[in-house]
């Protein structure tokens, strides 16, 4: 197989992975399992890892993740994070001996942690391949063009984010692991955005007509602690707009402790009390309680009581709360997405300013001046996460589209989710749609533990481009449960493994999906590498 070399101003490799988020990293690692395969991995931000690092979102995971329901390599990532804390952080003896260590004791997940720790583990996982010369990482680069020959993508042009010039990469297989499916329009790949119509999908929650510009909110997350001193930020330029913003379906002002309950849609009041005297070893049962009522605990990434006394002056919590959901306008396929993202950043900064200056306190006062923005935690001098948290991507027109009827508990009931003959992984999360740019409230639907069909990774026409992130053949609705950390990793891992398998066997993704012999062989290889293809008998939530 070819090496990563520069030939006539074109860099070449066996597999090009564009986008270094969780799907992209998993894809690169999987492709590199095949001996002699070379990979070029690109990323536009300073950190690899996407939603886990540059977007600063602690893992959103299902209840059983510690036992099953994720790939072996994803579990290695999780255990690597715990090992990093045990080896390098001043944990208490109780925390250090806790097998299922949760450094932040956040309510959203069994493993809440600082994004920089995940980055260190990801870099360690990639390091041997970089040293061998089989993996080249181009950073910070973003795709700006693609060349095609019929139904094949021949090369991708990448531009250095900071003005370092363009690089062209050619590869037999190109994987789109970008957060918003950026390669799809560049390469002319058929795709959809937003809501499909009920006539097309038959989904109970779909609208009567398609709404391609109606997409889930994006969010700029940030980390805060609560320490002595006045840490109030300057007033954002658009603060007055956001302070007075009262969405029609919200039931309160956006900048408030009130927000719709995702499951009931009733306006609910959240609790905000920094540094509570809680036991960090308490485990939240996500099946019955989402954990979002207490905002400080919800996505806490450092629980001070997990560390030797005096190590942390305060807990550190990650703000990914309803008030920072930007659903004013889409950021995909619009004339000026950078302007929309700038508005999203202003919303997040306005939320912080409101909390520091005007938010009601439990003691009857207003404002939390001791609330400190932790820019160092997210690796960005501006204070907010390096990248927006993107919940919804462009999605390929796939050989198989996953629809609500495949996995909704209300529809499937005791039968469980549809079992796919071409399953290449599993996942579990409620169908969790945040408010969207069309003015829709939450859609939060109980789901059955589901499978990932290979057909959802195979474009209807293009031969050698594979989705490796949130851009597979889901609908707007089913994207709500296929977008989370372990599922994105599983998707990327399968895409990378499929590209390497096709190179080795001199076949195509479409042939693998549709030839029973090839499909069985590929599934057996995935299983041998620790990819679970089916669930045990369990009930969703």
XYZ file of C-alpha atoms in Angstrom:
541
model
C 0.000 0.000 0.000
C 1.103 3.538 -0.664
C 2.976 5.609 1.858
C 2.184 9.134 2.993
C 4.423 11.006 0.578
C 4.336 14.259 -1.319
C 4.097 13.595 -5.051
C 3.829 16.485 -7.506
C 2.495 18.767 -4.745
C -0.112 16.190 -3.728
C 0.122 14.314 -0.432
C -1.040 10.709 -0.774
C -2.067 7.889 1.561
C -4.331 4.847 1.565
C -7.029 6.496 3.674
C -7.761 10.181 4.172
C -9.805 11.027 7.267
C -11.041 14.612 7.203
C -12.015 15.696 10.694
C -10.267 14.728 13.916
C -13.237 14.401 16.253
C -14.140 11.177 18.010
C -15.277 9.538 14.776
C -12.155 10.650 12.929
C -9.775 9.426 15.618
C -11.574 6.069 15.830
C -11.520 5.771 12.029
C -7.789 6.403 11.841
C -7.025 3.889 14.595
C -9.214 1.233 12.950
C -7.700 1.701 9.493
C -4.222 1.460 10.994
C -4.981 -2.008 12.371
C -4.463 -3.276 8.840
C -0.693 -3.777 8.430
C 1.078 -1.291 6.154
C -2.009 0.918 5.709
C -1.201 4.632 5.750
C -3.577 7.308 6.998
C -3.729 11.076 6.827
C -5.923 12.596 9.558
C -6.863 16.281 9.435
C -8.403 18.563 12.050
C -9.243 22.270 11.959
C -8.990 22.937 15.703
C -6.013 22.784 18.054
C -7.211 19.632 19.811
C -8.148 16.258 18.408
C -11.224 14.673 19.945
C -14.148 16.850 18.833
C -17.084 16.866 21.222
C -14.971 15.294 23.975
C -12.188 17.917 23.806
C -12.405 20.982 21.544
C -16.179 21.166 22.130
C -15.639 20.433 25.862
C -18.626 18.105 26.291
C -18.275 15.325 28.889
C -19.440 11.946 27.557
C -23.157 11.451 27.002
C -23.503 7.720 27.535
C -26.096 5.076 28.300
C -26.659 3.330 31.625
C -24.832 0.078 30.728
C -21.647 1.563 29.244
C -19.450 0.065 31.989
C -20.577 -3.476 31.117
C -21.414 -3.496 27.398
C -22.809 -1.371 24.602
C -19.570 0.130 23.283
C -16.548 -1.004 21.316
C -13.388 -2.311 22.972
C -11.397 0.654 21.699
C -13.930 3.098 23.141
C -13.661 1.332 26.488
C -9.865 1.619 26.184
C -10.264 5.375 25.755
C -12.466 5.574 28.851
C -10.141 3.446 30.966
C -7.180 5.419 29.683
C -8.794 8.569 31.050
C -9.232 6.954 34.459
C -5.663 5.654 34.423
C -4.398 9.151 33.622
C -6.135 10.527 36.695
C -4.857 7.711 38.923
C -1.281 8.174 37.729
C -1.088 11.972 37.677
C -3.784 13.573 39.862
C -3.873 13.921 43.672
C -6.903 11.700 44.158
C -8.081 10.690 47.583
C -7.458 7.039 48.398
C -11.182 6.411 48.203
C -11.374 7.904 44.713
C -8.195 6.173 43.550
C -9.528 2.757 44.552
C -12.932 3.370 42.964
C -12.978 1.041 39.954
C -15.529 3.183 38.121
C -13.793 6.444 39.000
C -15.788 9.502 37.942
C -13.446 12.482 38.522
C -16.172 15.098 38.144
C -19.046 13.051 39.538
C -21.291 14.695 36.961
C -24.872 13.463 36.785
C -24.890 13.101 32.989
C -22.390 10.252 32.797
C -20.374 7.636 34.680
C -17.227 9.450 33.495
C -17.052 13.252 33.627
C -13.580 14.720 33.264
C -11.461 17.603 32.041
C -11.252 17.745 28.222
C -7.453 18.037 28.280
C -7.179 14.591 29.892
C -9.132 13.027 27.016
C -6.823 14.859 24.612
C -3.747 13.389 26.308
C -5.163 9.857 26.071
C -6.159 10.293 22.422
C -2.689 11.585 21.561
C -1.156 8.590 23.362
C -3.348 6.188 21.377
C -2.178 7.755 18.115
C 1.475 8.254 19.078
C 2.892 4.843 17.977
C 1.341 5.228 14.527
C 2.708 8.739 14.122
C 6.150 7.531 15.152
C 6.034 4.681 12.627
C 5.289 7.121 9.828
C 2.024 5.401 8.902
C -0.094 8.218 10.354
C 0.246 11.850 9.336
C -1.815 14.449 11.202
C -2.474 17.760 9.449
C -3.534 20.394 11.947
C -5.117 22.943 11.867
C -6.544 22.329 8.397
C -10.113 22.481 7.083
C -11.484 21.186 3.761
C -12.214 23.803 1.101
C -12.529 21.759 -2.095
C -12.689 18.291 -3.611
C -12.024 16.761 -7.029
C -14.140 13.916 -8.354
C -14.072 11.478 -11.237
C -17.551 10.140 -11.837
C -18.691 8.443 -8.637
C -15.288 8.663 -6.947
C -13.601 11.393 -4.923
C -10.030 11.668 -6.143
C -8.604 14.354 -3.884
C -9.436 16.908 -1.212
C -7.983 20.389 -0.881
C -7.310 21.570 2.664
C -6.557 25.094 3.842
C -4.485 25.964 6.885
C -6.731 27.738 9.362
C -4.145 30.402 10.170
C -3.018 31.176 6.635
C -0.391 28.496 6.137
C -1.545 27.708 2.610
C -3.358 24.837 0.912
C -2.533 21.146 0.870
C -4.066 18.632 -1.549
C -4.465 15.017 -0.437
C -5.306 12.087 -2.713
C -6.381 8.687 -1.372
C -8.337 5.651 -2.585
C -10.724 6.139 0.355
C -11.908 9.421 1.815
C -13.746 9.538 5.143
C -15.825 12.551 6.134
C -15.484 12.806 9.908
C -16.182 16.541 10.061
C -18.739 17.789 12.557
C -21.115 19.112 9.895
C -20.453 16.816 6.933
C -18.350 19.440 5.189
C -17.082 17.129 2.448
C -20.559 16.237 1.219
C -21.303 19.484 -0.662
C -17.656 19.894 -1.694
C -17.645 16.452 -3.347
C -21.190 16.604 -4.673
C -22.396 13.780 -2.415
C -26.179 13.606 -2.071
C -27.277 14.620 1.422
C -30.117 15.990 3.534
C -30.356 18.522 6.349
C -32.987 19.310 8.935
C -36.405 17.652 9.126
C -37.509 15.152 6.514
C -41.254 15.000 5.845
C -43.576 12.392 7.278
C -44.470 11.402 3.718
C -40.833 10.459 3.141
C -40.012 8.727 6.420
C -43.349 7.800 8.001
C -42.032 9.036 11.354
C -44.685 10.088 13.909
C -42.674 13.153 14.955
C -41.842 14.321 11.415
C -43.634 17.364 9.930
C -45.986 17.212 6.952
C -43.475 18.905 4.667
C -39.663 18.815 4.705
C -37.881 21.559 6.641
C -34.230 21.444 5.535
C -33.291 24.607 7.450
C -34.822 23.372 10.720
C -31.856 22.011 12.679
C -30.949 21.440 16.313
C -29.329 24.185 18.355
C -25.563 24.511 18.600
C -23.858 25.561 21.839
C -20.559 27.117 22.862
C -19.753 25.418 26.145
C -17.483 26.782 28.871
C -16.070 25.776 32.236
C -16.456 27.666 35.512
C -15.496 27.336 39.139
C -16.540 29.383 42.190
C -13.740 30.964 44.215
C -12.995 34.063 46.275
C -12.753 37.341 44.378
C -14.739 39.276 41.796
C -14.430 37.491 38.447
C -17.194 39.231 36.523
C -16.627 39.635 32.791
C -17.316 42.726 30.680
C -20.845 43.064 29.362
C -21.187 41.390 25.932
C -22.213 43.749 23.133
C -25.539 41.986 22.536
C -26.353 41.280 26.184
C -29.566 43.326 26.199
C -30.970 41.237 23.348
C -30.266 37.932 25.050
C -31.360 39.157 28.504
C -34.784 40.050 27.096
C -35.121 37.034 24.792
C -38.194 34.981 25.685
C -38.804 32.192 23.147
C -42.494 31.537 22.576
C -42.269 27.902 23.698
C -39.844 28.450 26.598
C -42.261 29.597 29.284
C -39.696 32.043 30.681
C -36.768 34.164 29.617
C -33.928 32.267 27.992
C -31.465 33.685 30.539
C -33.098 32.333 33.657
C -33.118 29.224 35.810
C -36.348 28.189 34.046
C -36.472 26.016 30.928
C -38.707 23.327 29.434
C -38.353 19.843 30.838
C -37.245 17.869 27.753
C -39.546 14.932 28.530
C -42.724 16.746 29.658
C -42.165 20.201 28.036
C -43.481 21.811 31.227
C -41.481 24.845 32.302
C -39.212 23.677 35.106
C -36.969 25.521 37.550
C -33.362 24.373 37.813
C -31.204 24.495 40.911
C -27.890 26.348 40.926
C -25.790 26.152 44.069
C -21.991 26.086 43.588
C -19.817 23.659 45.545
C -22.466 21.618 47.344
C -21.461 19.295 50.165
C -22.332 16.146 48.199
C -20.843 12.665 48.030
C -19.071 12.386 44.645
C -19.460 8.609 44.660
C -23.232 8.811 44.250
C -24.276 7.361 40.867
C -27.240 8.858 39.031
C -29.663 6.417 37.398
C -30.206 7.908 33.931
C -33.070 5.520 33.250
C -35.312 7.413 35.646
C -33.572 10.756 36.131
C -31.790 12.758 33.429
C -29.762 14.557 36.097
C -30.274 18.024 34.646
C -32.233 19.561 37.535
C -29.125 20.568 39.506
C -27.073 22.531 36.983
C -23.865 22.612 39.022
C -23.789 18.833 39.339
C -25.139 18.042 35.878
C -21.862 18.258 33.935
C -19.361 18.790 36.735
C -15.904 17.726 35.505
C -13.879 18.062 38.726
C -15.445 17.245 42.101
C -13.130 18.773 44.720
C -13.917 15.996 47.220
C -12.432 13.411 44.833
C -9.037 15.058 45.347
C -6.722 15.529 48.317
C -7.912 18.412 50.464
C -6.495 21.704 49.247
C -5.835 20.495 45.700
C -8.933 22.206 44.294
C -10.293 25.446 45.707
C -13.582 24.664 43.992
C -15.367 22.121 41.876
C -15.198 22.785 38.150
C -18.384 22.444 36.172
C -19.032 22.516 32.434
C -21.808 24.798 31.237
C -23.831 23.006 28.580
C -27.227 24.066 29.805
C -30.509 25.052 28.101
C -29.775 28.782 28.302
C -26.809 28.533 25.892
C -28.635 26.640 23.133
C -28.436 28.824 20.030
C -31.495 28.146 17.871
C -31.936 31.539 16.229
C -30.696 30.304 12.849
C -28.923 27.295 11.334
C -25.157 27.294 10.877
C -25.159 24.789 7.975
C -25.787 25.760 4.341
C -26.307 29.438 5.139
C -24.547 32.399 3.469
C -22.518 33.427 6.545
C -22.178 30.629 9.104
C -19.368 32.485 10.906
C -21.783 35.312 11.764
C -24.263 32.836 13.227
C -21.509 31.189 15.272
C -20.446 34.618 16.530
C -24.016 35.102 17.779
C -23.841 31.732 19.524
C -20.666 32.813 21.299
C -22.342 36.062 22.366
C -25.210 34.040 23.833
C -22.839 31.940 25.931
C -20.952 34.979 27.189
C -24.267 36.695 27.933
C -25.353 33.674 29.972
C -22.170 33.903 32.027
C -22.599 37.674 32.496
C -26.210 37.133 33.600
C -25.129 34.485 36.128
C -22.402 36.734 37.518
C -24.549 39.885 37.711
C -28.285 39.179 37.758
C -29.057 35.518 38.462
C -31.210 34.877 41.558
C -29.286 33.247 44.428
C -30.677 30.808 46.992
C -30.076 33.427 49.726
C -32.343 35.928 47.990
C -29.568 38.027 46.471
C -28.607 38.370 42.838
C -25.474 37.530 40.926
C -22.546 35.198 41.507
C -19.441 37.437 41.205
C -17.253 34.580 42.497
C -18.111 32.543 39.399
C -14.861 32.357 37.399
C -14.500 31.504 33.713
C -11.836 28.800 33.295
C -10.357 29.456 29.869
C -7.411 27.204 30.709
C -9.683 24.177 31.043
C -10.928 24.471 27.446
C -7.611 25.578 25.948
C -8.910 28.826 24.499
C -7.846 32.310 25.683
C -11.307 33.617 24.789
C -12.792 31.449 27.531
C -15.324 29.460 25.526
C -14.722 26.038 24.011
C -12.558 26.068 20.905
C -15.411 24.731 18.776
C -19.198 24.828 18.923
C -21.005 21.744 20.149
C -22.744 20.612 16.964
C -25.650 18.244 17.499
C -26.779 17.816 13.908
C -24.816 17.384 10.691
C -25.501 17.080 7.004
C -26.455 13.434 6.477
C -25.764 11.255 3.467
C -28.471 9.806 1.291
C -27.697 6.249 2.305
C -28.575 2.767 1.158
C -30.402 2.396 4.472
C -31.974 5.279 6.372
C -32.639 4.721 10.075
C -36.099 5.982 11.042
C -37.953 6.565 14.287
C -40.017 3.409 13.803
C -36.821 1.329 13.992
C -36.150 2.091 17.652
C -38.851 4.141 19.369
C -40.062 2.336 22.494
C -43.560 3.655 21.898
C -43.605 1.865 18.549
C -41.381 -1.169 19.077
C -42.289 -1.906 22.688
C -41.332 -5.372 23.905
C -40.022 -6.315 20.462
C -37.010 -4.034 20.911
C -35.264 -2.120 18.147
C -35.063 -3.540 14.640
C -32.219 -6.043 14.281
C -30.235 -5.404 11.117
C -28.618 -8.242 9.183
C -25.802 -5.823 8.366
C -25.306 -4.553 11.931
C -21.833 -3.129 12.574
C -22.294 -1.785 16.087
C -24.678 -0.809 18.849
C -25.760 2.271 20.721
C -28.281 3.543 23.203
C -29.629 6.963 24.069
C -33.053 8.507 24.166
C -34.090 10.288 20.977
C -32.912 13.605 22.372
C -33.554 16.619 20.140
C -32.830 20.081 21.500
C -34.862 23.121 20.444
C -34.371 23.826 16.769
C -34.046 26.702 14.374
C -37.624 26.262 13.137
C -39.011 27.164 16.554
C -39.590 23.605 17.761
C -39.337 22.647 21.409
C -37.503 19.559 22.657
C -38.369 16.171 21.217
C -37.347 13.593 23.807
C -38.544 10.052 23.125
C -37.752 6.798 24.904
C -35.637 4.497 22.744
C -34.775 0.816 22.610
C -31.112 -0.210 22.603
C -30.346 -0.046 18.893
C -27.931 -1.265 16.227
C -25.951 0.540 13.547
C -26.672 -0.851 10.062
C -23.810 -0.836 7.586
C -26.262 0.420 4.962
C -26.434 3.742 6.827
C -22.704 4.222 6.111
C -22.935 3.495 2.383
C -23.849 6.444 0.125
C -26.416 5.740 -2.571
C -24.054 6.726 -5.389
C -20.514 7.676 -4.395
C -18.118 4.730 -4.250
C -15.186 5.732 -2.045
C -16.417 8.360 0.423
C -17.675 7.115 3.772
C -19.322 9.039 6.621
C -17.435 8.668 9.898
C -19.312 10.880 12.336
C -22.854 12.238 12.748
C -23.333 12.297 8.960
C -24.607 8.735 8.436
C -28.046 7.845 7.071
C -30.176 8.875 10.024
C -33.105 11.264 9.931
C -33.370 14.521 11.829
C -35.189 12.524 14.510
C -32.975 9.443 14.807
C -29.868 11.613 14.677
C -30.985 12.566 18.184
C -29.728 9.237 19.557
C -26.995 8.365 17.033
C -25.022 11.572 17.717
C -23.552 10.790 21.143
C -19.946 9.990 22.044
C -19.842 6.152 22.025
C -21.987 5.891 18.883
C -19.903 8.432 16.971
C -16.777 6.495 17.955
C -18.370 3.217 16.801
C -19.372 4.770 13.465
C -15.882 6.137 12.872
C -14.258 2.858 13.876
C -16.387 0.919 11.394
C -15.763 3.424 8.592
C -11.995 3.167 9.074
C -12.115 -0.624 9.294
C -14.310 -0.794 6.176
C -11.950 1.362 4.121
C -8.964 -0.787 5.091
C -10.933 -3.997 4.461
C -11.971 -2.858 0.990
C -8.374 -1.981 0.103
C -7.159 -5.348 1.306
C -9.896 -7.380 -0.404
C -10.018 -5.161 -3.517
C -13.730 -4.655 -3.117
C -16.141 -1.797 -2.364
C -18.290 -0.782 0.612
C -21.440 -1.441 -1.403
C -20.252 -4.950 -2.262
C -19.426 -5.674 1.378
C -22.877 -4.591 2.439
C -24.714 -6.567 -0.248
C -22.602 -9.730 -0.591
C -23.459 -12.131 2.287
C -20.011 -13.753 2.217
C -18.126 -10.457 2.350
C -20.524 -9.043 4.929
C -20.123 -12.032 7.223
C -16.340 -11.899 6.911
C -16.275 -8.165 7.672
C -18.606 -8.559 10.667
C -16.449 -11.371 12.040
C -13.401 -9.127 11.779
C -15.223 -6.335 13.593
C -16.308 -8.740 16.333
C -12.735 -9.970 16.725
C -11.629 -6.353 17.185
C -14.152 -5.805 19.970
C -17.076 -4.262 18.077
C -20.383 -5.481 19.522
C -22.956 -6.222 16.814
C -26.038 -6.978 18.936
C -27.417 -6.230 22.399
C -28.275 -8.705 25.140
C -31.917 -8.783 26.242
C -32.423 -5.433 27.974
C -35.117 -2.756 27.996
C -34.576 0.854 26.938
C -35.674 4.053 28.621
